[in-house]
Amino acid sequence: MRSVQIGIVLTILLVLAHAAWGFDVMILLGGGSNSSSDALKSALLAEPMIESATVVQAYGQPQSVEVLAGYDVVFANGIDGFMGTGEQGDHLADYIDLGGALVADANACIITVDTGLGGRLVSDDYLPVQCASETYGGEMYLGGCEDEHLIMSGVDTLHGKFGGVHYCGHSDESQWVAYWTGSEDLVYTWGPVVGINLDYDNYYVVDDAGQLASNAAVYAWTQTPPKAKLIDPDSAPNNGPIGVWITGGPFWEGGTEAWLVGPAKAEIPGQNLQVQPGWHDLLCDFDLTGAEPGLYDVVVVNPIGLGGMAGGFTVTEGTGDDDDDTGDDDSGDDDAGDDDDDDDDDDGGGCGCSMTDFGSD
C-alpha cells in the first residue's frame, strides 16, 4: 500500500512540474504582404496545442528540408505564389517523407507554372486538393461537412467570395471532409497533408476560418509519427521501477507504447501508460530492476509509426546493493554468462527496436 501511495505522489509531482507543451508551426509564405499571414498566425496561436507559429518567406527563396524539419507542421500560405520552380515542392515532399505534416491553402494548391507549388509535391500526389488557376465567381458558403471530423470542430459558418474560392479537384486517395455550396471541394486530407480551398484575402479572420485553419494544423500533426523531445527524469538507478514524463507526441489514447532500448538489445516496456490531454505528454513507469547500466534509447510508438531520442535515458548502478556478484549463484543478476530467464536481453516479445539514431528528436 505504501508503494502505491508513493507512486501516486510521484505522479502528482510530475504533473505539477510540467507546464503545457505545444507543437511548432511554420507559416510558409509564398510572397506578397504579411497581412494575411499575420491573421493566420493569430488564429493558430489561439489554439492551446500550438506552441509557436513562425512566418517564413519562401517567395523566390525555397526553404530547405533541414529548415522545414525544425517544425512539426508547415502551413503553406499562398499569397502571390512560390515562383513555381518546383524546388519548394520537392523539399516539402521530402519533409513529409521524414514525418512532417503540411496544410496548404488554395493559392498554395494552384497548379500553374509561375505561382503554385510544384515538384514531387504535385507529381507524386501528395496534395489532396489541387486547384486550377481560375477563380470561382460570386459568394459561396459551407455546403456540407463530416461533422465529427476534428478539422470541422467548431466550424459552423464559413464563406468565400470572388478571389477566395477556386475550381478544385481532389486526388483519388484523399478523404473528403467538407465542400462549398455548389459542391466545390473545400477540405480534403491525405495522411498528414490537408488541403483547404480558401484563399488568402484575410479570410482567416472571417467567420470560423481561423478555427478551420488551427483545426487543420492540429489534425495534420496528429497524423505523424511520434517524437520524444524530453524525458524527466532522464536517469535512474537499476534497483527498482521509475515513473517518467515523456514530452513530444502525438500520443494516442489507447494506441501508444513506450520503450527503453539499451545495451545487449535490452528492451524495457513502459507500463501504466497515461496519455495526458492534448496529445503531447505521456506518463509511464519503467521497471529498471537489474537492468544493465548504460545509455538507453527512448522509443515511442503510435499507430502511425515510431520515433524517439537516441541515448536519451541513462540507467545507473543502484546504491544499497550488498550483492558483490562474486561467488554467488543468485538468479536475479544480469551477469554475462548466466542463463536466467529474467535478463533484459531475452529475445521474446519486445518492440523489435534497436539502438537507433533518431537525429535531433
mmCIF file of N, CA and C in Angstrom, residues 184-246:
data_model
loop_
_atom_site.group_PDB
_atom_site.id
_atom_site.type_symbol
_atom_site.label_atom_id
_atom_site.label_comp_id
_atom_site.label_asym_id
_atom_site.label_seq_id
_atom_site.Cartn_x
_atom_site.Cartn_y
_atom_site.Cartn_z
ATOM 1 N N GLU A 184 -18.281 22.543 -54.752
ATOM 2 C CA GLU A 184 -16.845 22.749 -54.935
ATOM 3 C C GLU A 184 -16.103 22.179 -53.732
ATOM 4 N N ASP A 185 -14.952 21.552 -53.993
ATOM 5 C CA ASP A 185 -14.154 20.986 -52.909
ATOM 6 C C ASP A 185 -13.706 22.078 -51.941
ATOM 7 N N LEU A 186 -13.792 21.802 -50.646
ATOM 8 C CA LEU A 186 -13.335 22.738 -49.622
ATOM 9 C C LEU A 186 -12.162 22.158 -48.838
ATOM 10 N N VAL A 187 -12.337 21.002 -48.214
ATOM 11 C CA VAL A 187 -11.271 20.386 -47.425
ATOM 12 C C VAL A 187 -11.179 18.897 -47.754
ATOM 13 N N TYR A 188 -9.990 18.469 -48.090
ATOM 14 C CA TYR A 188 -9.675 17.053 -48.249
ATOM 15 C C TYR A 188 -8.364 16.781 -47.513
ATOM 16 N N THR A 189 -8.183 15.544 -47.083
ATOM 17 C CA THR A 189 -6.952 15.175 -46.396
ATOM 18 C C THR A 189 -6.343 13.937 -47.040
ATOM 19 N N TRP A 190 -5.046 13.818 -46.871
ATOM 20 C CA TRP A 190 -4.329 12.611 -47.253
ATOM 21 C C TRP A 190 -3.227 12.415 -46.226
ATOM 22 N N GLY A 191 -3.433 11.469 -45.312
ATOM 23 C CA GLY A 191 -2.441 11.258 -44.256
ATOM 24 C C GLY A 191 -2.182 12.542 -43.491
ATOM 25 N N PRO A 192 -0.910 12.968 -43.411
ATOM 26 C CA PRO A 192 -0.584 14.180 -42.658
ATOM 27 C C PRO A 192 -0.670 15.454 -43.483
ATOM 28 N N VAL A 193 -1.366 15.406 -44.638
ATOM 29 C CA VAL A 193 -1.484 16.573 -45.503
ATOM 30 C C VAL A 193 -2.955 16.986 -45.596
ATOM 31 N N VAL A 194 -3.204 18.281 -45.408
ATOM 32 C CA VAL A 194 -4.558 18.826 -45.505
ATOM 33 C C VAL A 194 -4.570 19.912 -46.565
ATOM 34 N N GLY A 195 -5.527 19.846 -47.471
ATOM 35 C CA GLY A 195 -5.716 20.888 -48.466
ATOM 36 C C GLY A 195 -6.996 21.655 -48.189
ATOM 37 N N ILE A 196 -6.896 22.978 -48.169
ATOM 38 C CA ILE A 196 -8.060 23.840 -47.887
ATOM 39 C C ILE A 196 -8.270 24.784 -49.063
ATOM 40 N N ASN A 197 -9.444 24.760 -49.657
ATOM 41 C CA ASN A 197 -9.775 25.642 -50.770
ATOM 42 C C ASN A 197 -10.317 26.963 -50.215
ATOM 43 N N LEU A 198 -9.406 27.738 -49.651
ATOM 44 C CA LEU A 198 -9.757 29.042 -49.067
ATOM 45 C C LEU A 198 -8.601 29.978 -49.359
ATOM 46 N N ASP A 199 -8.880 31.065 -50.052
ATOM 47 C CA ASP A 199 -7.830 31.982 -50.473
ATOM 48 C C ASP A 199 -7.367 32.838 -49.297
ATOM 49 N N TYR A 200 -6.403 33.694 -49.578
ATOM 50 C CA TYR A 200 -5.655 34.343 -48.517
ATOM 51 C C TYR A 200 -6.201 35.689 -48.075
ATOM 52 N N ASP A 201 -7.167 36.274 -48.783
ATOM 53 C CA ASP A 201 -7.530 37.664 -48.537
ATOM 54 C C ASP A 201 -8.196 37.876 -47.184
ATOM 55 N N ASN A 202 -7.420 37.683 -46.140
ATOM 56 C CA ASN A 202 -7.869 37.920 -44.770
ATOM 57 C C ASN A 202 -9.037 37.050 -44.346
ATOM 58 N N TYR A 203 -9.262 35.939 -45.053
ATOM 59 C CA TYR A 203 -10.373 35.080 -44.664
ATOM 60 C C TYR A 203 -10.114 34.348 -43.362
ATOM 61 N N TYR A 204 -8.885 34.381 -42.872
ATOM 62 C CA TYR A 204 -8.617 33.709 -41.605
ATOM 63 C C TYR A 204 -9.133 34.516 -40.417
ATOM 64 N N VAL A 205 -9.709 35.690 -40.684
ATOM 65 C CA VAL A 205 -10.361 36.441 -39.606
ATOM 66 C C VAL A 205 -11.852 36.588 -39.872
ATOM 67 N N VAL A 206 -12.372 35.896 -40.885
ATOM 68 C CA VAL A 206 -13.791 35.965 -41.240
ATOM 69 C C VAL A 206 -14.481 34.674 -40.817
ATOM 70 N N ASP A 207 -15.654 34.813 -40.206
ATOM 71 C CA ASP A 207 -16.438 33.650 -39.795
ATOM 72 C C ASP A 207 -15.568 32.709 -38.947
ATOM 73 N N ASP A 208 -15.621 31.419 -39.258
ATOM 74 C CA ASP A 208 -14.855 30.429 -38.492
ATOM 75 C C ASP A 208 -13.624 29.952 -39.262
ATOM 76 N N ALA A 209 -13.115 30.785 -40.174
ATOM 77 C CA ALA A 209 -11.972 30.375 -40.988
ATOM 78 C C ALA A 209 -10.720 30.183 -40.140
ATOM 79 N N GLY A 210 -10.533 31.023 -39.126
ATOM 80 C CA GLY A 210 -9.385 30.859 -38.243
ATOM 81 C C GLY A 210 -9.441 29.546 -37.486
ATOM 82 N N GLN A 211 -10.652 29.180 -37.044
ATOM 83 C CA GLN A 211 -10.830 27.895 -36.356
ATOM 84 C C GLN A 211 -10.534 26.736 -37.303
ATOM 85 N N LEU A 212 -10.969 26.869 -38.557
ATOM 86 C CA LEU A 212 -10.695 25.846 -39.555
ATOM 87 C C LEU A 212 -9.191 25.670 -39.749
ATOM 88 N N ALA A 213 -8.463 26.785 -39.819
ATOM 89 C CA ALA A 213 -7.018 26.723 -40.035
ATOM 90 C C ALA A 213 -6.314 26.041 -38.874
ATOM 91 N N SER A 214 -6.643 26.423 -37.642
ATOM 92 C CA SER A 214 -5.973 25.822 -36.487
ATOM 93 C C SER A 214 -6.361 24.348 -36.333
ATOM 94 N N ASN A 215 -7.630 24.017 -36.612
ATOM 95 C CA ASN A 215 -8.049 22.610 -36.575
ATOM 96 C C ASN A 215 -7.260 21.775 -37.576
ATOM 97 N N ALA A 216 -7.057 22.346 -38.774
ATOM 98 C CA ALA A 216 -6.332 21.615 -39.812
ATOM 99 C C ALA A 216 -4.893 21.351 -39.389
ATOM 100 N N ALA A 217 -4.267 22.335 -38.751
ATOM 101 C CA ALA A 217 -2.891 22.161 -38.284
ATOM 102 C C ALA A 217 -2.813 21.075 -37.219
ATOM 103 N N VAL A 218 -3.771 21.090 -36.286
ATOM 104 C CA VAL A 218 -3.784 20.076 -35.225
ATOM 105 C C VAL A 218 -3.997 18.692 -35.825
ATOM 106 N N TYR A 219 -4.960 18.581 -36.727
ATOM 107 C CA TYR A 219 -5.249 17.271 -37.322
ATOM 108 C C TYR A 219 -4.027 16.736 -38.075
ATOM 109 N N ALA A 220 -3.407 17.588 -38.888
ATOM 110 C CA ALA A 220 -2.243 17.142 -39.658
ATOM 111 C C ALA A 220 -1.155 16.631 -38.719
ATOM 112 N N TRP A 221 -0.940 17.332 -37.602
ATOM 113 C CA TRP A 221 0.085 16.908 -36.641
ATOM 114 C C TRP A 221 -0.238 15.555 -36.028
ATOM 115 N N THR A 222 -1.518 15.302 -35.746
ATOM 116 C CA THR A 222 -1.889 14.024 -35.124
ATOM 117 C C THR A 222 -1.667 12.841 -36.051
ATOM 118 N N GLN A 223 -1.470 13.098 -37.341
ATOM 119 C CA GLN A 223 -1.275 12.017 -38.310
ATOM 120 C C GLN A 223 0.204 11.732 -38.590
ATOM 121 N N THR A 224 1.084 12.206 -37.719
ATOM 122 C CA THR A 224 2.515 12.000 -37.900
ATOM 123 C C THR A 224 3.046 11.003 -36.873
ATOM 124 N N PRO A 225 4.199 10.381 -37.139
ATOM 125 C CA PRO A 225 4.829 9.524 -36.126
ATOM 126 C C PRO A 225 5.188 10.348 -34.898
ATOM 127 N N PRO A 226 5.262 9.728 -33.733
ATOM 128 C CA PRO A 226 5.513 10.486 -32.509
ATOM 129 C C PRO A 226 6.973 10.898 -32.374
ATOM 130 N N LYS A 227 7.190 11.909 -31.581
ATOM 131 C CA LYS A 227 8.528 12.339 -31.210
ATOM 132 C C LYS A 227 8.648 12.288 -29.689
ATOM 133 N N ALA A 228 9.851 12.109 -29.218
ATOM 134 C CA ALA A 228 10.157 12.249 -27.796
ATOM 135 C C ALA A 228 11.162 13.385 -27.677
ATOM 136 N N LYS A 229 10.714 14.526 -27.173
ATOM 137 C CA LYS A 229 11.580 15.696 -27.078
ATOM 138 C C LYS A 229 12.214 15.833 -25.700
ATOM 139 N N LEU A 230 11.591 15.218 -24.704
ATOM 140 C CA LEU A 230 12.060 15.366 -23.327
ATOM 141 C C LEU A 230 11.591 14.170 -22.517
ATOM 142 N N ILE A 231 12.466 13.663 -21.658
ATOM 143 C CA ILE A 231 12.063 12.661 -20.683
ATOM 144 C C ILE A 231 12.557 13.122 -19.322
ATOM 145 N N ASP A 232 11.705 13.067 -18.332
ATOM 146 C CA ASP A 232 12.038 13.541 -16.997
ATOM 147 C C ASP A 232 11.527 12.549 -15.950
ATOM 148 N N PRO A 233 12.410 12.009 -15.098
ATOM 149 C CA PRO A 233 13.861 12.197 -15.113
ATOM 150 C C PRO A 233 14.500 11.486 -16.291
ATOM 151 N N ASP A 234 15.746 11.856 -16.586
ATOM 152 C CA ASP A 234 16.441 11.230 -17.705
ATOM 153 C C ASP A 234 17.488 10.223 -17.248
ATOM 154 N N SER A 235 17.490 9.874 -15.958
ATOM 155 C CA SER A 235 18.374 8.823 -15.455
ATOM 156 C C SER A 235 17.786 8.278 -14.161
ATOM 157 N N ALA A 236 18.135 7.027 -13.853
ATOM 158 C CA ALA A 236 17.647 6.385 -12.630
ATOM 159 C C ALA A 236 18.475 5.135 -12.367
ATOM 160 N N PRO A 237 18.562 4.716 -11.101
ATOM 161 C CA PRO A 237 19.315 3.505 -10.773
ATOM 162 C C PRO A 237 18.538 2.245 -11.130
ATOM 163 N N ASN A 238 19.261 1.128 -11.211
ATOM 164 C CA ASN A 238 18.669 -0.134 -11.644
ATOM 165 C C ASN A 238 18.194 -0.999 -10.475
ATOM 166 N N ASN A 239 17.701 -0.357 -9.436
ATOM 167 C CA ASN A 239 17.239 -1.137 -8.274
ATOM 168 C C ASN A 239 15.738 -1.019 -8.049
ATOM 169 N N GLY A 240 14.967 -0.688 -9.102
ATOM 170 C CA GLY A 240 13.523 -0.628 -8.946
ATOM 171 C C GLY A 240 12.852 0.118 -10.083
ATOM 172 N N PRO A 241 11.532 0.243 -10.027
ATOM 173 C CA PRO A 241 10.796 0.962 -11.071
ATOM 174 C C PRO A 241 10.936 2.475 -10.913
ATOM 175 N N ILE A 242 10.726 3.181 -12.013
ATOM 176 C CA ILE A 242 10.789 4.643 -12.015
ATOM 177 C C ILE A 242 9.649 5.188 -12.867
ATOM 178 N N GLY A 243 8.971 6.215 -12.367
ATOM 179 C CA GLY A 243 7.953 6.892 -13.146
ATOM 180 C C GLY A 243 8.570 8.040 -13.923
ATOM 181 N N VAL A 244 8.224 8.181 -15.209
ATOM 182 C CA VAL A 244 8.788 9.231 -16.050
ATOM 183 C C VAL A 244 7.685 9.998 -16.763
ATOM 184 N N TRP A 245 8.046 11.183 -17.202
ATOM 185 C CA TRP A 245 7.180 12.051 -18.003
ATOM 186 C C TRP A 245 7.862 12.229 -19.342
ATOM 187 N N ILE A 246 7.207 11.836 -20.421
ATOM 188 C CA ILE A 246 7.754 11.977 -21.765
ATOM 189 C C ILE A 246 6.961 13.044 -22.506
#
